[in-house]
Structure formats: C-alpha cells, structure tokens
Short mmCIF file of C-alpha atoms in Angstrom, two decimals:
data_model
loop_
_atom_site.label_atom_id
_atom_site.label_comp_id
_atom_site.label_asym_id
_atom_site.label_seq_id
_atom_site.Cartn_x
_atom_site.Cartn_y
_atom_site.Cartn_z
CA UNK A 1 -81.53 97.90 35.29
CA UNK A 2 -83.03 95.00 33.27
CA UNK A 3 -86.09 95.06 31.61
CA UNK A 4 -89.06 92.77 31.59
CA UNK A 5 -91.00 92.34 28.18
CA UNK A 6 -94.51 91.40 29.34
CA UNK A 7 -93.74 88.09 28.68
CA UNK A 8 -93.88 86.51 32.22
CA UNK A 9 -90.05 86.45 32.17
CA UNK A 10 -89.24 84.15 29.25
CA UNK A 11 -87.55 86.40 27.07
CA UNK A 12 -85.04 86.72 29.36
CA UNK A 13 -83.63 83.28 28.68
CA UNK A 14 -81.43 82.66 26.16
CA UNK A 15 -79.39 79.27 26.50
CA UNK A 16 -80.61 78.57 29.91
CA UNK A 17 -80.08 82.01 30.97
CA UNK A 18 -81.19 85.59 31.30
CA UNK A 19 -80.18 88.14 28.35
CA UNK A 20 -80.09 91.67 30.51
CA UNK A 21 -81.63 94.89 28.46
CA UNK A 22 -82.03 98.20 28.96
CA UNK A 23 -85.22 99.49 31.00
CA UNK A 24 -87.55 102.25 30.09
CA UNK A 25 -89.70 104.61 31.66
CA UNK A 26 -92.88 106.38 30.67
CA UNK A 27 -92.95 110.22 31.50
CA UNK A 28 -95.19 109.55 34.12
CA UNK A 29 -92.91 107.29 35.94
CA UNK A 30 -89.57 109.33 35.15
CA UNK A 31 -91.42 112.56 36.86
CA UNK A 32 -93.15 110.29 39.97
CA UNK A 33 -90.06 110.61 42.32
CA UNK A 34 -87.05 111.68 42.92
CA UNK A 35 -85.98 109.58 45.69
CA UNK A 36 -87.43 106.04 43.94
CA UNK A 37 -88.03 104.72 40.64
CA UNK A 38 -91.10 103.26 39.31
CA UNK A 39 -90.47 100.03 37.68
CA UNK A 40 -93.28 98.57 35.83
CA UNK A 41 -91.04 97.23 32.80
CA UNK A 42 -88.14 96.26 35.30
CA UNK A 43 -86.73 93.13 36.43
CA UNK A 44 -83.51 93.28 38.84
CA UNK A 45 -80.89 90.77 39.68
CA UNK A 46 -80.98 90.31 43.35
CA UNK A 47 -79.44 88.42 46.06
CA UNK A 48 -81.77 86.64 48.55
CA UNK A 49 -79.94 88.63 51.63
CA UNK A 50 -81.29 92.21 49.53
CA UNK A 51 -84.57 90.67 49.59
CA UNK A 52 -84.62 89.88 53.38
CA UNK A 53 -83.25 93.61 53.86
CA UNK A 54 -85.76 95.39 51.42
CA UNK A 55 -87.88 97.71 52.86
CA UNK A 56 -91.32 97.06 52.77
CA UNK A 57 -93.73 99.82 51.75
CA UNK A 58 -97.12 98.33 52.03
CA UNK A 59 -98.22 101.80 50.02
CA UNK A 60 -100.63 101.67 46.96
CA UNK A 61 -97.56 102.06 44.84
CA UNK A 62 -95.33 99.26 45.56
CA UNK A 63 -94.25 96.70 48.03
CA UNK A 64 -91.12 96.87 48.51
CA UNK A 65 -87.78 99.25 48.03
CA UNK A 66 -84.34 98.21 46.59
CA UNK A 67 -82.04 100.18 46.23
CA UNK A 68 -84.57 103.17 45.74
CA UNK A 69 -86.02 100.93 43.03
CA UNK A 70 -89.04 99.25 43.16
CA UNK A 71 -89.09 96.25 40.76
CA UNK A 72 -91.99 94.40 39.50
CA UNK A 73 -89.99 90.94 38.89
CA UNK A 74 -86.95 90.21 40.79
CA UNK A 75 -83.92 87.63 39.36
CA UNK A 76 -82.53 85.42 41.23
CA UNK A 77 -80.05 82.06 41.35
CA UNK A 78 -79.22 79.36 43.49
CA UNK A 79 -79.95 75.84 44.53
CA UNK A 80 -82.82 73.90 44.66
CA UNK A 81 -84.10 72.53 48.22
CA UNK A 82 -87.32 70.48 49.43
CA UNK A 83 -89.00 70.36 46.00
CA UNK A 84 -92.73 69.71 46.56
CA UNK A 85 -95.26 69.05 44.16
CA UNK A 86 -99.03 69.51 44.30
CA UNK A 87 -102.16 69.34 41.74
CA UNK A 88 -101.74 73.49 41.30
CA UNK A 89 -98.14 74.37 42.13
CA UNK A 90 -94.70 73.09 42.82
CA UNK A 91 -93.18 74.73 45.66
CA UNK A 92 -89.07 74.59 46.62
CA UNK A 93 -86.31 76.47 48.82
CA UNK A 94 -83.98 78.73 46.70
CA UNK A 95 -80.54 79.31 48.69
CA UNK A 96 -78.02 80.99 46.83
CA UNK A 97 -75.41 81.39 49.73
CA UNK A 98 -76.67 84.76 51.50
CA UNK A 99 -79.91 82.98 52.45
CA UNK A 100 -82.61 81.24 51.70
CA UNK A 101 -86.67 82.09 50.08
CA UNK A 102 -89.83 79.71 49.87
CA UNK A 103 -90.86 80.18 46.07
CA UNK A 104 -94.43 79.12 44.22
CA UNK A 105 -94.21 78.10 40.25
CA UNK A 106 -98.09 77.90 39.61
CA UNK A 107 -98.62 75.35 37.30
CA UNK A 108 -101.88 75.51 34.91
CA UNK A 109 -100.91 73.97 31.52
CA UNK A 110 -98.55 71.51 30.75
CA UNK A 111 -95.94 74.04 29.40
CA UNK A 112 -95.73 74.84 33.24
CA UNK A 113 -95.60 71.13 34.28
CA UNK A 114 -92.81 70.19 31.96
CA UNK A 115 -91.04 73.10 32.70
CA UNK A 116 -91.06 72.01 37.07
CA UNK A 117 -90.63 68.26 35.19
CA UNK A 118 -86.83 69.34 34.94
CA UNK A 119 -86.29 71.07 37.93
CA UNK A 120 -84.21 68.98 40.77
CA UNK A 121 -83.37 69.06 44.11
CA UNK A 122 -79.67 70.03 44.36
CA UNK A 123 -79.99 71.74 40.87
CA UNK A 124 -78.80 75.50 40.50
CA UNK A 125 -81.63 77.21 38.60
CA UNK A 126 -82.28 80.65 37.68
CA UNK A 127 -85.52 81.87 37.75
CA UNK A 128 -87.90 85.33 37.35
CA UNK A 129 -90.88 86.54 40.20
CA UNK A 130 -92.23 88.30 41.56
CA UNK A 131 -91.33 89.17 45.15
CA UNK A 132 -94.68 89.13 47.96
CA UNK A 133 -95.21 88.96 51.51
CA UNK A 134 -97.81 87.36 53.60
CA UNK A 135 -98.37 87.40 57.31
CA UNK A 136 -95.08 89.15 57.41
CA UNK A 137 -92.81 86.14 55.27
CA UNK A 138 -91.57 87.09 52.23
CA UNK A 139 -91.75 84.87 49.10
CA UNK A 140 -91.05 84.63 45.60
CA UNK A 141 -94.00 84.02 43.09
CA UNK A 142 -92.56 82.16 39.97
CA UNK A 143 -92.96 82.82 36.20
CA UNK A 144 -90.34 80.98 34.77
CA UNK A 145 -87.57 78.28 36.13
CA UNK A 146 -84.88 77.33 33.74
CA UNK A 147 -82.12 74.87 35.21
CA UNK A 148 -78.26 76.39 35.47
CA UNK A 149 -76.41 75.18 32.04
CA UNK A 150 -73.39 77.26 32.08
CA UNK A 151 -71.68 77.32 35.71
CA UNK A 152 -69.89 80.64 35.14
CA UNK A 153 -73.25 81.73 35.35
CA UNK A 154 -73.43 82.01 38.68
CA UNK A 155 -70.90 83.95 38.82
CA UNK A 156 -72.01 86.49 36.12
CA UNK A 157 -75.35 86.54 38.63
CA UNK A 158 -73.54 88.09 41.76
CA UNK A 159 -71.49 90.62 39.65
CA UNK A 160 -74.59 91.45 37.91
CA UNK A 161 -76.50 92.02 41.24
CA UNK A 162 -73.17 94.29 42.67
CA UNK A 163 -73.36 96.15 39.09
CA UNK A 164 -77.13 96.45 39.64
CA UNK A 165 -76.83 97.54 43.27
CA UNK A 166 -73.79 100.16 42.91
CA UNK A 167 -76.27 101.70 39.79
CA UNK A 168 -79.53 101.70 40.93
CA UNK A 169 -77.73 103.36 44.26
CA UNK A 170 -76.32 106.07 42.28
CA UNK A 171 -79.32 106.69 40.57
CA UNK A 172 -81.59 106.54 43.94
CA UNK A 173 -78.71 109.21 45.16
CA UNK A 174 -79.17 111.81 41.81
CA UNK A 175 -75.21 110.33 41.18
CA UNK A 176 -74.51 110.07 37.50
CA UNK A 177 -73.79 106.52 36.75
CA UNK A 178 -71.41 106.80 33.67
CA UNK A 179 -68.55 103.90 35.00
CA UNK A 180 -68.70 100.25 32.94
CA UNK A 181 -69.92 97.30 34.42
CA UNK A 182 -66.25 96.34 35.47
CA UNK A 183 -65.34 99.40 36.85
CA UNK A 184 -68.60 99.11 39.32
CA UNK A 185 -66.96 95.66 40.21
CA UNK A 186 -63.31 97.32 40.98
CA UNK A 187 -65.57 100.84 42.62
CA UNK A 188 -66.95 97.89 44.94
CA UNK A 189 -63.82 97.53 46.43
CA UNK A 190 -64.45 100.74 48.50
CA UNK A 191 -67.01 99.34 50.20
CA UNK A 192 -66.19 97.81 53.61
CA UNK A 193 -66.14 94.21 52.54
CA UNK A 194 -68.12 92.34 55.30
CA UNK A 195 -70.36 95.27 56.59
CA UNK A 196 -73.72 93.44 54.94
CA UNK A 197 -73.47 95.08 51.55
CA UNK A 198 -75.49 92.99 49.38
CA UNK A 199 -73.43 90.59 46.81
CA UNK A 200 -69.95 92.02 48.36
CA UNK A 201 -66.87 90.38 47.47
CA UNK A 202 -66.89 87.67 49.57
CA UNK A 203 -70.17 86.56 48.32
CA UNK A 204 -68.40 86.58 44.98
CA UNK A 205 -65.26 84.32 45.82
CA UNK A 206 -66.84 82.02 47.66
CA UNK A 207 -69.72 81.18 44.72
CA UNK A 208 -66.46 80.49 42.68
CA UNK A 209 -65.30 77.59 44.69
CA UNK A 210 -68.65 76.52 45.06
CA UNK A 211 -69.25 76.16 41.32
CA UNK A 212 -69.38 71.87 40.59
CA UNK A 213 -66.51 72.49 38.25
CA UNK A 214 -64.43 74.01 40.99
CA UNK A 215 -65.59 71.22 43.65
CA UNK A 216 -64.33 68.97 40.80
CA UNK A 217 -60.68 69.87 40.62
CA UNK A 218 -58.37 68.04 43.22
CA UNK A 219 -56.39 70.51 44.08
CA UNK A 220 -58.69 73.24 44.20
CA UNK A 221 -58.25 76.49 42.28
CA UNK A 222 -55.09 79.09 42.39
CA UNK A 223 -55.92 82.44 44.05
CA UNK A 224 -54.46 83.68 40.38
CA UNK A 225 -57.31 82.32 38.73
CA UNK A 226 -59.99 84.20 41.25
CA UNK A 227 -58.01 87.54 40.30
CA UNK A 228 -57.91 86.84 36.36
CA UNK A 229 -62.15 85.88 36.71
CA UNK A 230 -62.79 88.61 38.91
CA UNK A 231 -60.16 91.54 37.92
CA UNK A 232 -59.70 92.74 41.31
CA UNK A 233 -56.78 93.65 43.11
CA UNK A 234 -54.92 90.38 44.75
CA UNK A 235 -55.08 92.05 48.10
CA UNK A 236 -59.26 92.27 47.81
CA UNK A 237 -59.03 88.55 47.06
CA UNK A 238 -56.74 87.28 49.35
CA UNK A 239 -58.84 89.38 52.45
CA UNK A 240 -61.85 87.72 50.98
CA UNK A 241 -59.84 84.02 50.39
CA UNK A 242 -58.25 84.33 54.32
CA UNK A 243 -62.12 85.23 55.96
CA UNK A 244 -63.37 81.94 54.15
CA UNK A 245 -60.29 80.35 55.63
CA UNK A 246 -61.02 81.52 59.03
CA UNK A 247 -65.14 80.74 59.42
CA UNK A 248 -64.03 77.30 57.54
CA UNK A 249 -66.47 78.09 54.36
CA UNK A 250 -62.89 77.00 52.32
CA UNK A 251 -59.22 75.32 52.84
CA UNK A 252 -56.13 75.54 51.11
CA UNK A 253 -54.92 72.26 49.24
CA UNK A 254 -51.06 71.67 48.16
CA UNK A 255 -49.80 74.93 48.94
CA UNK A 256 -50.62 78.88 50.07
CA UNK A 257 -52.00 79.49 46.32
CA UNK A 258 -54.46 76.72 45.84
CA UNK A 259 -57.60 77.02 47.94
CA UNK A 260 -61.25 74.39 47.81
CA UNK A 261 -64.81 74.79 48.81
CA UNK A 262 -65.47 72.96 52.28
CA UNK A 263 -68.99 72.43 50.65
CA UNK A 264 -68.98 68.24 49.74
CA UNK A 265 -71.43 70.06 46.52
#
C-alpha cells in the first residue's frame, strides 16, 4: 500500500511523479477488522475500471471498498479530456484506457491556479483524490495534478495498481503477502486474462503501444521488447498482442513481430 503524508498528496511527487512508501496503521485500525483495512494514512494506485467496480459502503466508516481496503486518497493516470475552467475550480475527464472519471481540482490560491495553468487537454497527468459520489456518480476530488514527464510512467502505474491489487487481495484474504513486486506481475498470469480483473495484462500491453514514444516509431515495437519491459512469459504477451489484434485496439507493421497502436495519439 502507499502512504499519504498529510500533505494533500504532494509528497508523493518526485520528478513529476509519485514516490510509493510504506503505510502504517495505528492499533486501533490494525484491530478494527479482519475482513477490511482502515486506511487513514493510505493512498492506492487504482485503475478507473476498480473505481467504477468498488463497492460502495455508504457506512459511517468509509465510502467505498477496494480490494478490502478502504483508501482515503486514490492514484490515478491517464489523459486529459474537456478541460473546463471556472472562478473556483477547473474541472476535466481522466481516461486512462479502462474508463473514464469527471474530476474537481479546487482552486483557492494561486499555487492551485498555476498548478491547472499547466495542465492540457490531451496531456497524460497523474494526479492524487479523493474518490466521492453524488446522486449515485462517482468522482474524483483533486489535491494535486502534476503533468506525465517520464512516459514509462505509465506503465510503472498499471503494474503498480496489479502489484497493489494482488496485495491488498491477499491481505483482505488473511494470505501472507511475502512475493516481490515482480513476482505479483508473473503470479498475475494465473488470473484469467480478460475476465474484468482490474489492470490485467491486456491493460498493460496495450498502455505500451499507446505511450507517444511508441506511437512515434514507424514500425511499431517488437513483441521482444513487450516481454523484456514486462518479464512475462511470450505466450501471456502474444494472447494479450493477438486480442488487441482482433477488437482492432493494435496492427502489426513489417512483419509477425512488430505490432502499433491503432490510436492516431
């Protein structure tokens, strides 16, 4: 899990991105449940489809459920759509591929207005909320938006949000979590790639052909170079490289190896 250190989020960049640590609990919160975990101090990476899956609680407790968590900020990435700006607040679309989520970046000081000064439709930004529903639509209340510098990034996010998933999971399930961050990616592969599993491998492949430097090349990018990024077995890729193929998301280029994004980016 990540923590958040009371800061509104902005701690958690470093270099235009997030810097994950370790989250704590208080006694209290440790002994509170056994089927859920409090998270006051914790933000988790999340894909937009989780969020439109979570449960909702509506207790005095918490709002919603992930993956037996319930976090206080969420994390999220994607691209920036219909960018409004009024007196108070700007408002935009994040899609990041598995969906899309109206979110609010209150602005009340010029550090605030600078900060939504930068922020572009079409940009990939990652920002920090807090998740909220009203009248039954779920949005995302902004602390902090810092524009995508590093387009690996994005990349990092969704194996970040499968790493957070498979844990939190575990935990929610007494399961001892004691596997590294890559061998959640590889224990992923057990999953039944396709059944809705948040941040699956798909998701994945096909944010690696969508990165701008991958829309960029020619000739596309060899299905080697998905296996060395991702270090999963070439079979897992080429299933996930061959459903892209069939619902037209991607298109191979100068030969059976070399595949592109559909997406014009």
């Amino acid at each position: 899990m990540y923590a958040n250190h009371q800061d509104g989020g902005a701690s958690h960049f470093y270099g235009g991105g997030f810097m994950p640590s370790q989250a704590t609990q208080t006694p209290d919160q440790a002994g509170s449940s056994k089927s859920r975990t409090s998270s006051s101090s914790t933000t988790v990476p999340l894909t937009i489809k989780q969020i439109t899956e979570a449960h909702h609680l509506n207790d005095e407790r918490a709002d919603f459920l992930i993956d037996g968590v319930e976090p206080s900020l969420v994390r999220l990435l994607g691209r920036v759509l219909n960018k409004a700006e009024r007196v108070t607040d700007v408002s935009f679309l994040l899609d990041d591929g598995t969906g899309s989520i109206e979110v609010t970046r209150w602005v009340s000081d010029p550090f605030d207005t600078n900060e939504m000064t930068k922020i572009e439709n079409g940009m990939y930004v990652v920002l920090i909320g807090k998740l909220k529903a009203f009248q039954g639509k779920r949005h995302i209340g902004a602390h902090a938006v810092r524009p995508v510098q590093d387009f690996n990034q994005i990349t990092l996010h969704f194996m970040e949000c499968i790493h957070a998933h498979l844990d939190n999971s575990r935990k929610a399930s007494a399961i001892p979590a004691t596997t590294s961050a890559m061998n959640d990616m590889r224990a992923h592969q057990t999953l039944n790639v396709g059944t809705g599993a948040s941040g699956d491998i798909r998701e994945v492949v096909l944010s690696v052909f969508q990165e701008p430097a991958s829309l960029a090349r020619e000739n596309g990018l060899h299905v080697n170079e998905i296996i060395r990024r991702m270090g999963l077995p070439e079979q897992k890729i080429r299933e996930a490289i061959e459903y892209h193929v069939e619902v037209g998301n991607i298109y191979s280029t100068i030969d059976d190896d070399h595949y592109k994004s559909a997406c014009n980016g």
